Coordinates of C-alpha atoms in Angstrom, one line a residue:
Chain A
X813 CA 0.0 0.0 0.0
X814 CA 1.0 3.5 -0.2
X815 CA -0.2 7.0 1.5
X816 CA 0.4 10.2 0.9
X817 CA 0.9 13.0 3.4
X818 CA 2.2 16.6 4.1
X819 CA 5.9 16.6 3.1
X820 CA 5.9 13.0 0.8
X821 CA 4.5 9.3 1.1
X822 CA 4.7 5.8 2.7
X823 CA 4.9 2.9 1.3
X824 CA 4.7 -0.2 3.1
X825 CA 4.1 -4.0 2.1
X826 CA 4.2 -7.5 3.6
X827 CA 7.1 -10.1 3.1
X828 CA 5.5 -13.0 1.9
X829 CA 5.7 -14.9 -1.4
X830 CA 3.6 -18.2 -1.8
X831 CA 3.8 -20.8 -4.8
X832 CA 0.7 -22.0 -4.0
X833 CA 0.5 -23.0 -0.2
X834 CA 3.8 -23.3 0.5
X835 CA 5.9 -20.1 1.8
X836 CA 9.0 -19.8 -0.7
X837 CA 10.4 -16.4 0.5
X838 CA 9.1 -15.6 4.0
X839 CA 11.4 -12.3 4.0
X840 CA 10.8 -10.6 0.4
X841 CA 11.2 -7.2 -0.5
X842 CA 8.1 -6.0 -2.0
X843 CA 9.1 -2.2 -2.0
X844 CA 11.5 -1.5 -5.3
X845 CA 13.5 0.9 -6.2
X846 CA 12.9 2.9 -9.3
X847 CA 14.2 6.1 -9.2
X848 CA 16.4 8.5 -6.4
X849 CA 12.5 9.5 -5.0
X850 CA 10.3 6.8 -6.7
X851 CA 9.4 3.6 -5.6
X852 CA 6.9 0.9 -6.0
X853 CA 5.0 -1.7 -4.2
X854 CA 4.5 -4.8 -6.0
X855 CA 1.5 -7.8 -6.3
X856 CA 0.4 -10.4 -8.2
X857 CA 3.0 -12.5 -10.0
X858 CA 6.8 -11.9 -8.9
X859 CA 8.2 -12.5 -12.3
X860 CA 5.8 -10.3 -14.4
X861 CA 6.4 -6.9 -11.6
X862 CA 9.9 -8.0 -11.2
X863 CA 10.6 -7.6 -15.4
X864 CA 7.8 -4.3 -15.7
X865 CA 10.0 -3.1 -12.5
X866 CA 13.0 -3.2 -14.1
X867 CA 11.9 -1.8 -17.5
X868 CA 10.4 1.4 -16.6
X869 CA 13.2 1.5 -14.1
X870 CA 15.4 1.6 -16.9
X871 CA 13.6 3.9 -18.7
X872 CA 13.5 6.9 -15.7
X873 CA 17.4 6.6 -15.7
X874 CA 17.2 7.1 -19.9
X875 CA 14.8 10.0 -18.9
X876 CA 17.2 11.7 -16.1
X877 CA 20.1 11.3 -19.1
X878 CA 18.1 12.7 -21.5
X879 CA 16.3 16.0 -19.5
X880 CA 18.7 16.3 -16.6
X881 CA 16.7 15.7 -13.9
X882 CA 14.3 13.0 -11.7
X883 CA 11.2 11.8 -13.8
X884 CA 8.3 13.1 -12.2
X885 CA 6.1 10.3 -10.4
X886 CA 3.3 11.0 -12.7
X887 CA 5.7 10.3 -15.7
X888 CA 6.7 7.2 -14.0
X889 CA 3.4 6.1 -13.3
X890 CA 2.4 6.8 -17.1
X891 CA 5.6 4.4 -18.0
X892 CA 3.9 1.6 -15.2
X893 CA 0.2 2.0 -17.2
X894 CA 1.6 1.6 -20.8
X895 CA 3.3 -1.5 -20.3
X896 CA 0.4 -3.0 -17.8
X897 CA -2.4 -2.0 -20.3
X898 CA -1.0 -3.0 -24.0
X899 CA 0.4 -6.4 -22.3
X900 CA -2.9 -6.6 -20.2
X901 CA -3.7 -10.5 -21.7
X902 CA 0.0 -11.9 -20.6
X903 CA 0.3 -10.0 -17.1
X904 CA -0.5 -10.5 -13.5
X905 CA 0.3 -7.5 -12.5
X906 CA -1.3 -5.2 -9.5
X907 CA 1.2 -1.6 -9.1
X908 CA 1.0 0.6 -6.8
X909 CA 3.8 3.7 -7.5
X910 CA 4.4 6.2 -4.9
X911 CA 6.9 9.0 -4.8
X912 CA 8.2 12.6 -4.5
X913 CA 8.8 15.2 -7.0
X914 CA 9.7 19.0 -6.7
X915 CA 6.3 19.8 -8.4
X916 CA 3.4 18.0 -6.9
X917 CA 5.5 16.9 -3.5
X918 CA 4.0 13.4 -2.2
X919 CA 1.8 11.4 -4.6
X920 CA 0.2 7.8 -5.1
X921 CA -0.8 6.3 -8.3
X922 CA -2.7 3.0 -8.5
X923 CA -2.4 0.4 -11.2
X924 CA -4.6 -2.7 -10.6
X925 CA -4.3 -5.6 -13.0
X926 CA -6.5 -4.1 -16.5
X927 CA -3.7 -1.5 -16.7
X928 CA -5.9 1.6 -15.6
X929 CA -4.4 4.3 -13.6
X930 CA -5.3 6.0 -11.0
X931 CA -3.8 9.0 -8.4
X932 CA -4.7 8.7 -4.9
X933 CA -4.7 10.0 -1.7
X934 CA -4.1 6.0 -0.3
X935 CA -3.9 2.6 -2.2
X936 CA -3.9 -0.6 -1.0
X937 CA -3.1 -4.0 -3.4
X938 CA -2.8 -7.3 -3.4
X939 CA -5.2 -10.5 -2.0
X940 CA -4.9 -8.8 1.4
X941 CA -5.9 -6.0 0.7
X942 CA -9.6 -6.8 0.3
X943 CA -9.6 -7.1 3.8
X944 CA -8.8 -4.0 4.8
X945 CA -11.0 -1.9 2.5
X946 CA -13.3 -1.0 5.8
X947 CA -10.1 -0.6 8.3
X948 CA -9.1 2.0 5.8
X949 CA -12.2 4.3 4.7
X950 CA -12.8 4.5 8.4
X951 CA -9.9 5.3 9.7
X952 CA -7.5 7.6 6.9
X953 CA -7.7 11.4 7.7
X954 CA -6.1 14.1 5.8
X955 CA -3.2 16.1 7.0
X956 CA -1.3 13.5 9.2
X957 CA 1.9 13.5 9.5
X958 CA 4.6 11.4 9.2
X959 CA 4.4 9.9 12.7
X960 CA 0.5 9.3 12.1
X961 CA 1.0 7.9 8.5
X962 CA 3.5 4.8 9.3
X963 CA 1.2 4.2 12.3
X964 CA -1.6 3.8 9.7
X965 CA 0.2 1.9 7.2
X966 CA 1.4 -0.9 9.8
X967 CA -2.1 -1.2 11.4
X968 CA -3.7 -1.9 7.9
X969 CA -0.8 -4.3 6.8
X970 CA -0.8 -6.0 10.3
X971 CA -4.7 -6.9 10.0
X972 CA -4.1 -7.5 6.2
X973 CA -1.6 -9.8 7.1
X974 CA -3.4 -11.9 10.0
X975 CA -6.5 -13.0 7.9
X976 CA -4.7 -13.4 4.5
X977 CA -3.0 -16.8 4.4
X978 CA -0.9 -15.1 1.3
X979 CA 0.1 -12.4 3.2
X980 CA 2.8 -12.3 6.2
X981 CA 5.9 -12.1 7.5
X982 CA 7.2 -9.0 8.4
X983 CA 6.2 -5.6 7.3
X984 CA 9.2 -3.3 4.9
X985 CA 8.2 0.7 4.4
X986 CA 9.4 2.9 3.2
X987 CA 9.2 7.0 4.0
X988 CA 10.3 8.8 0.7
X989 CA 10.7 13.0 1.5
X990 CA 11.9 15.5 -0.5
X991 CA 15.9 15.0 1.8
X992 CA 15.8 11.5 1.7
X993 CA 14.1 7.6 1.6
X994 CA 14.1 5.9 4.8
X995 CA 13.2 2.2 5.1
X996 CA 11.8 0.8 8.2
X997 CA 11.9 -2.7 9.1
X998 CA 9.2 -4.5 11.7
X999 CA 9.7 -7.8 12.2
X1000 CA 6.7 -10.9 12.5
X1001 CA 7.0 -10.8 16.5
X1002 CA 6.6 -6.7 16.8
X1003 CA 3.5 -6.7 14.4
X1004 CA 0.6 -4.8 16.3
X1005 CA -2.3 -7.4 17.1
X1006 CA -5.6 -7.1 17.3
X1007 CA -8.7 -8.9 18.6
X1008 CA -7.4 -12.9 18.9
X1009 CA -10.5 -14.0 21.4
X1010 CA -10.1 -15.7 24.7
X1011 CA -8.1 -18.5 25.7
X1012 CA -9.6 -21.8 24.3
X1013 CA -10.9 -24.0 27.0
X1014 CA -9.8 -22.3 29.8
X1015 CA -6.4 -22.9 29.0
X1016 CA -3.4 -20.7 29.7
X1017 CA -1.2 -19.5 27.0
X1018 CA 2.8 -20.0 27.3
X1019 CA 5.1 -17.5 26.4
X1020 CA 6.8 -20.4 24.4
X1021 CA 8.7 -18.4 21.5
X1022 CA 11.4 -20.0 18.7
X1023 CA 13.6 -17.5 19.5
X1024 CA 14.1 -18.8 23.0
X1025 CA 14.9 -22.3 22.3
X1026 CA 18.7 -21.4 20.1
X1027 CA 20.6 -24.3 19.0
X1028 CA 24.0 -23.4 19.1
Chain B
X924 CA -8.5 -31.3 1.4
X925 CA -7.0 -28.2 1.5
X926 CA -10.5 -26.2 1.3
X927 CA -9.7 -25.3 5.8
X928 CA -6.5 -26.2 6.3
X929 CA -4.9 -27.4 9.7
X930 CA -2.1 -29.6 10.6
X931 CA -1.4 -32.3 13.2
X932 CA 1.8 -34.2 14.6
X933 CA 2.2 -36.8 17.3
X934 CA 5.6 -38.0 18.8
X935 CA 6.5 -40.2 21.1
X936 CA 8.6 -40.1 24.1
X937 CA 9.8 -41.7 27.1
X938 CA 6.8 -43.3 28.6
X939 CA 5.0 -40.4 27.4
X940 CA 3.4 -39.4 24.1
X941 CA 2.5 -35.6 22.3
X942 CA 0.3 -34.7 19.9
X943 CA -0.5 -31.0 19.0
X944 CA -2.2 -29.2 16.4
X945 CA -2.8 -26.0 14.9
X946 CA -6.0 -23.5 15.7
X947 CA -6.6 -22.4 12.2
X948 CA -10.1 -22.7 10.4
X949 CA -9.8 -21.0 6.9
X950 CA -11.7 -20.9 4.1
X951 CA -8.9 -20.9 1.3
X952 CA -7.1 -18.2 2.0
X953 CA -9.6 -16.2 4.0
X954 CA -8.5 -17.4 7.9
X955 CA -11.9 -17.5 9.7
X956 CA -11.2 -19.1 13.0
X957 CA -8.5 -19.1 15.6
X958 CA -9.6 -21.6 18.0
X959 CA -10.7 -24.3 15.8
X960 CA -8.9 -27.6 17.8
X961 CA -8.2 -31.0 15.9
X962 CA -7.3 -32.5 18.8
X963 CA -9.7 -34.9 20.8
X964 CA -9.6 -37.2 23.6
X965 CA -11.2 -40.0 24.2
X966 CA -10.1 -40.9 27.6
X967 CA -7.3 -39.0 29.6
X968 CA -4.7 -41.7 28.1
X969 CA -5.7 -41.4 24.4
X970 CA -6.3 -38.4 22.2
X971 CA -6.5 -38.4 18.5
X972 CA -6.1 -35.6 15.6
X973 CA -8.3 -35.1 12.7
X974 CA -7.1 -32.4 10.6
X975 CA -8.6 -31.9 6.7
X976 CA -12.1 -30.7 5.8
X977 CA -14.0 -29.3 9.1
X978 CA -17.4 -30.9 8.5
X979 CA -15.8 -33.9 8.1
X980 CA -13.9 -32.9 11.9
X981 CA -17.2 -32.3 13.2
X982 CA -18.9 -35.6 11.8
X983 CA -15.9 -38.3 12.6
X984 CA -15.6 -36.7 15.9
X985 CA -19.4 -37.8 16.5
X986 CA -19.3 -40.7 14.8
X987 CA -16.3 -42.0 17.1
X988 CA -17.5 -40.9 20.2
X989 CA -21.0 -42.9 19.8
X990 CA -18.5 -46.3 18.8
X991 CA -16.5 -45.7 22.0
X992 CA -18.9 -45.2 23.9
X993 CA -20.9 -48.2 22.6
X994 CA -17.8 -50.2 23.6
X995 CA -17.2 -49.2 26.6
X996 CA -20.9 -50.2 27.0
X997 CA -20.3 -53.4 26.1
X998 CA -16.8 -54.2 27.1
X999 CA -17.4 -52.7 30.3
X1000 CA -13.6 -51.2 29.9
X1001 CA -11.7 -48.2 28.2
X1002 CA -10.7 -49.3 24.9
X1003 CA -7.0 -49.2 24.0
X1004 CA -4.9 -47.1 21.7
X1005 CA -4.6 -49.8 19.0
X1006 CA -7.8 -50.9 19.0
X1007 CA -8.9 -47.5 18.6
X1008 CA -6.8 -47.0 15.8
X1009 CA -8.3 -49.9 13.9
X1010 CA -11.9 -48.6 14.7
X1011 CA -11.4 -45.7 13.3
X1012 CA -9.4 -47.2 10.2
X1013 CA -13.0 -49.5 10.0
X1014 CA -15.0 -46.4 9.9
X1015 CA -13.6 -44.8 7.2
X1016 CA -13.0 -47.9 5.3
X1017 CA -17.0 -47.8 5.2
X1018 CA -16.8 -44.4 3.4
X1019 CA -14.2 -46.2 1.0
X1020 CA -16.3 -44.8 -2.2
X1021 CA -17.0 -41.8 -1.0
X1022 CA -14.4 -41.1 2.0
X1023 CA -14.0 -38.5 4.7
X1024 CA -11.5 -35.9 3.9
X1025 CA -9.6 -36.3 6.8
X1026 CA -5.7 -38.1 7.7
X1027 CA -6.3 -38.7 10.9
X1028 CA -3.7 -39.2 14.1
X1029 CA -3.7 -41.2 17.2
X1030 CA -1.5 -40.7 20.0
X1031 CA -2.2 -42.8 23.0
X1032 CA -0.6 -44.7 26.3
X1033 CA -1.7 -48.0 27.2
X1034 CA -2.7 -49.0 30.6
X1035 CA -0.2 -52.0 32.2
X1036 CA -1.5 -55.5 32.4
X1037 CA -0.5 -59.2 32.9
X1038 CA -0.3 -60.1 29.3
X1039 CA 1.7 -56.7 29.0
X1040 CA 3.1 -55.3 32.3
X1041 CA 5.3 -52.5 30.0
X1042 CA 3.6 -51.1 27.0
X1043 CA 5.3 -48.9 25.0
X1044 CA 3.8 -45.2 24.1
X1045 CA 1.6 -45.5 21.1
X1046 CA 0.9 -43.5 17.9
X1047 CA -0.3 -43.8 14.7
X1048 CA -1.6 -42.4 11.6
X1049 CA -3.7 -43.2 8.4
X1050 CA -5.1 -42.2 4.9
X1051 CA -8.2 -40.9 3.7
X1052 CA -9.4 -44.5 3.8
X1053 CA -8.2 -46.1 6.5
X1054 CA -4.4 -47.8 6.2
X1055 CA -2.8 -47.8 9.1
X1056 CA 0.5 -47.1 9.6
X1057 CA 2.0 -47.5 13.2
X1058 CA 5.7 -45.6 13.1
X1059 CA 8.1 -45.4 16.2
X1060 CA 8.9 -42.0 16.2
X1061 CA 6.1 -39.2 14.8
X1062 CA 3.6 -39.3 12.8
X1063 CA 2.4 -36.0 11.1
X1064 CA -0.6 -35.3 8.6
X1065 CA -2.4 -32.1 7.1
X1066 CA -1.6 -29.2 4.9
X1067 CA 1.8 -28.5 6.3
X1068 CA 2.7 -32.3 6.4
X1069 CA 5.7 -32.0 4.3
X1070 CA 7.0 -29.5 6.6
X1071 CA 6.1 -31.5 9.5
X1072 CA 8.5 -34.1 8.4
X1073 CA 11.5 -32.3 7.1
X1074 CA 11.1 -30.3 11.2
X1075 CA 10.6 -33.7 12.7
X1076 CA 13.2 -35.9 11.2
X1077 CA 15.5 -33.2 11.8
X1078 CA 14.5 -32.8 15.6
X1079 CA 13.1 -35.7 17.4
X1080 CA 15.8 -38.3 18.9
X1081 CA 14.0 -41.4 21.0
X1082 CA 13.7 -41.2 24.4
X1083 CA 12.5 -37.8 25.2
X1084 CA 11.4 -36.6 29.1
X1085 CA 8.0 -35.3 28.8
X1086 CA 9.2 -31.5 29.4
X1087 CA 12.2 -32.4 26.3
X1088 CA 9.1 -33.8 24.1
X1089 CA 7.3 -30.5 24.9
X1090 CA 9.5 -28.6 23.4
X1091 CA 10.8 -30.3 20.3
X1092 CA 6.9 -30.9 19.1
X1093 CA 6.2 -27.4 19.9
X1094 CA 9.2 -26.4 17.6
X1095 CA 8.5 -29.1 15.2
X1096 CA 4.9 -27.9 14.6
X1097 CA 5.4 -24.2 15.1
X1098 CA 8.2 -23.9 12.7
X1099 CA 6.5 -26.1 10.3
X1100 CA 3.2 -24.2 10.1
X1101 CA 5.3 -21.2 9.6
X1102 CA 6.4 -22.0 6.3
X1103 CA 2.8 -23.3 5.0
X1104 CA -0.1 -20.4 4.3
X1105 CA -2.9 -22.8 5.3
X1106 CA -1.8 -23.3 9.2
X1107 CA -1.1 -21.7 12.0
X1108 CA -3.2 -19.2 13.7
X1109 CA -2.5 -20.4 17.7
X1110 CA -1.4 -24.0 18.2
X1111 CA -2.5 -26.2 21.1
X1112 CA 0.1 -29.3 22.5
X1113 CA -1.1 -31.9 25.1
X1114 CA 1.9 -34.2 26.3
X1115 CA 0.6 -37.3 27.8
X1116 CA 1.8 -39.4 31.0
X1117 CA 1.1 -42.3 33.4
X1118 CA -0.3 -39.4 35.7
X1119 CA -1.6 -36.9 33.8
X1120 CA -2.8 -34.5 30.6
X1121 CA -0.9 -31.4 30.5
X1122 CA -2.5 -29.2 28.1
X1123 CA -0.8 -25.6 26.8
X1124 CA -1.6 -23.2 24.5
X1125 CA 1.5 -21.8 22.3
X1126 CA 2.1 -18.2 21.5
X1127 CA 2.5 -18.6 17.7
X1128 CA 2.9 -16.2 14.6
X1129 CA -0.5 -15.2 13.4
X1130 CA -0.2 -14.6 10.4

């Protein structure tokens, strides 16, 4: 998902990838890279954002040859649509682009799988996010600040990422300003949690975790 | 089979015996429930695990608590792990055309007597249908059962004190589930002894 506020946007995703059931990368990086104040958050197939990624990624660093300076996020976001909507019958593909430019400051643009795009206040993406389509209308305000923004981003992904059995892990975000991008890292055992009912048959939980039991 | 999700494991110790499950009820990939057990005793010396399709859960566990207790009616005495085991593999044998989406688990200790003054810990597993299979270390079964095996093989060693057992099934299942999208949500271990149940809940990734 992505959000924008006063002075830029957070990104934020989950860390799980599935091949069907089974958990193949419990720890993946979701949030990539595409230019100095761009990134995007990625769903549906790995492969087909993984190869888009790296295409329009390679054409913001032609555009920064060519004119001198960053790609603006709308740009970007244009570069995203045009591949997702003329290759709409090969790709799985669900974008979500977020960024800062000198222009328009902090902006969001949402590209769900027919290739349409759309700009934002918040997006949210992937099989999770369904879930979290309520959490989210009720609860984003405009004019938060930075503080208020990651605390809304981890609170959808965390619920996102408790019903969804393709979603999980940890949570990656990323706050991307006009100085700089900062990427924050929660892990599984820090996640907020929410309403889990009471204790099945009147029996006590342990505080049994993995990490105590180390095998040296 | 993999419309709820849920996995089981049983292992046995010294003159003891675990079996735990997970808590999760889904539907796909929607979770639903968090305190959905698989686990169910008979008798405070023999549980069993049913993990697979929850009506199914529901119905078995019925099904096998009117046989038992028509049993113990009539044999005027608990009934033993491997007897149990072979009752079950009867009933779903009957449902050979048109089976019960289940694999179940038992896990069980038998009480002394003449003809046996030192039984060993019992557990077993079958399929869909009914074979038995009665191994000497663990026995594992539902959506994360391929997990289950790679954590137990690597984990349990024969002989384990009921406290060592607790923790290597716990690790075994809770590791396991972690790596499958279908399990999880809480887990529940009971170890079992001469004496007694001991019943805990796990604090276990929800996601």
């Amino acid at each position: 998902m992505a959000v924008q506020f006063d002075g830029g946007v957070v990104i934020g995703a989950d860390t799980r990838t599935t091949t069907g059931a089974y958990i193949a990368n419990r720890v993946t990086d979701k949030l990539t890279h595409i230019h100095d104040r761009i990134y995007c958050c990625r769903s549906g197939s790995a492969a087909d954002t993984q190869a888009v990624a790296d295409i329009v990624h390679q054409h913001a660093q032609v555009y920064t040859a060519i004119y001198g300076h960053a790609p603006p996020v709308a740009t970007v976001a244009a570069l995203f649509e045009k591949m997702c909507y003329e290759n709409k019958d090969q790709l799985s593909a669900g974008i979500i682009v977020g960024g800062w430019d000198p222009e328009v400051g902090g902006s969001v643009y949402n590209i769900p799988l027919g290739g349409g795009i759309f700009r934002q206040p918040w997006a949210i993406g992937g099989s999770g996010s369904t879930y979290v389509y309520g959490y989210c209308d009720a609860t984003y305000q405009e004019g938060w600040n930075e503080e208020q923004t990651l605390q809304f981003v981890k609170n959808t992904l965390a619920l996102a990422m408790s019903r969804d059995g393709s979603s999980g892990g940890c949570i990656r975000m990323c706050v991307i300003t006009k100085d700089k991008v900062e990427r924050h890292f929660i892990p599984g055992n820090e996640l907020p949690r929410f309403w889990e009912g009471k204790e099945v048959t009147g029996v006590e939980a342990v505080g049994l975790n993995a990490a105590d039991m180390v095998i040296a | 089979m993999e419309y709820n999700g849920g996995s089981v494991v049983a292992m046995i110790g010294k003159d003891c015996v675990a079996i735990a499950s997970d808590l999760r009820l889904g539907q796909q990939s929607v979770g639903v429930a968090m305190n959905f057990e698989k686990v169910f005793p008979v008798n405070d010396k023999l549980y069993y695990g049913l993990p697979g399709l929850a009506t199914d859960v529901y119905t078995l566990r019925e099904q096998l608590r009117f046989r038992v207790n028509m049993y113990r009616m009539k044999e005027e005495r608990e009934i033993t792990p491997k007897t149990f085991t072979h009752l079950l593999s009867s009933t779903l044998y009957e449902k050979r055309f048109g089976p019960y989406f289940l694999e179940p688990v038992v896990a069980g200790l038998t009480t002394p007597t003449e003809l046996e003054p030192k039984p060993k810990p019992f557990i077993s597993t079958m399929d869909t249908i009914g074979c038995i299979t009665t191994p000497k270390d663990f026995a594992v079964a539902g959506t994360a059962q391929d997990k289950l095996y790679g954590m137990a093989e690597g984990l349990w060693e024969p002989d384990l004190e009921p406290e060592d057992l607790f923790e290597t099934i716990s690790q075994t299942l809770l590791n396991a589930v972690d790596r499958d999208a279908l399990s999880g949500w809480g887990a529940i271990v009971h170890v079992i002894t001469h004496d007694k149940v001991i019943t805990r809940q796990l604090r276990s990734r929800m996601d």
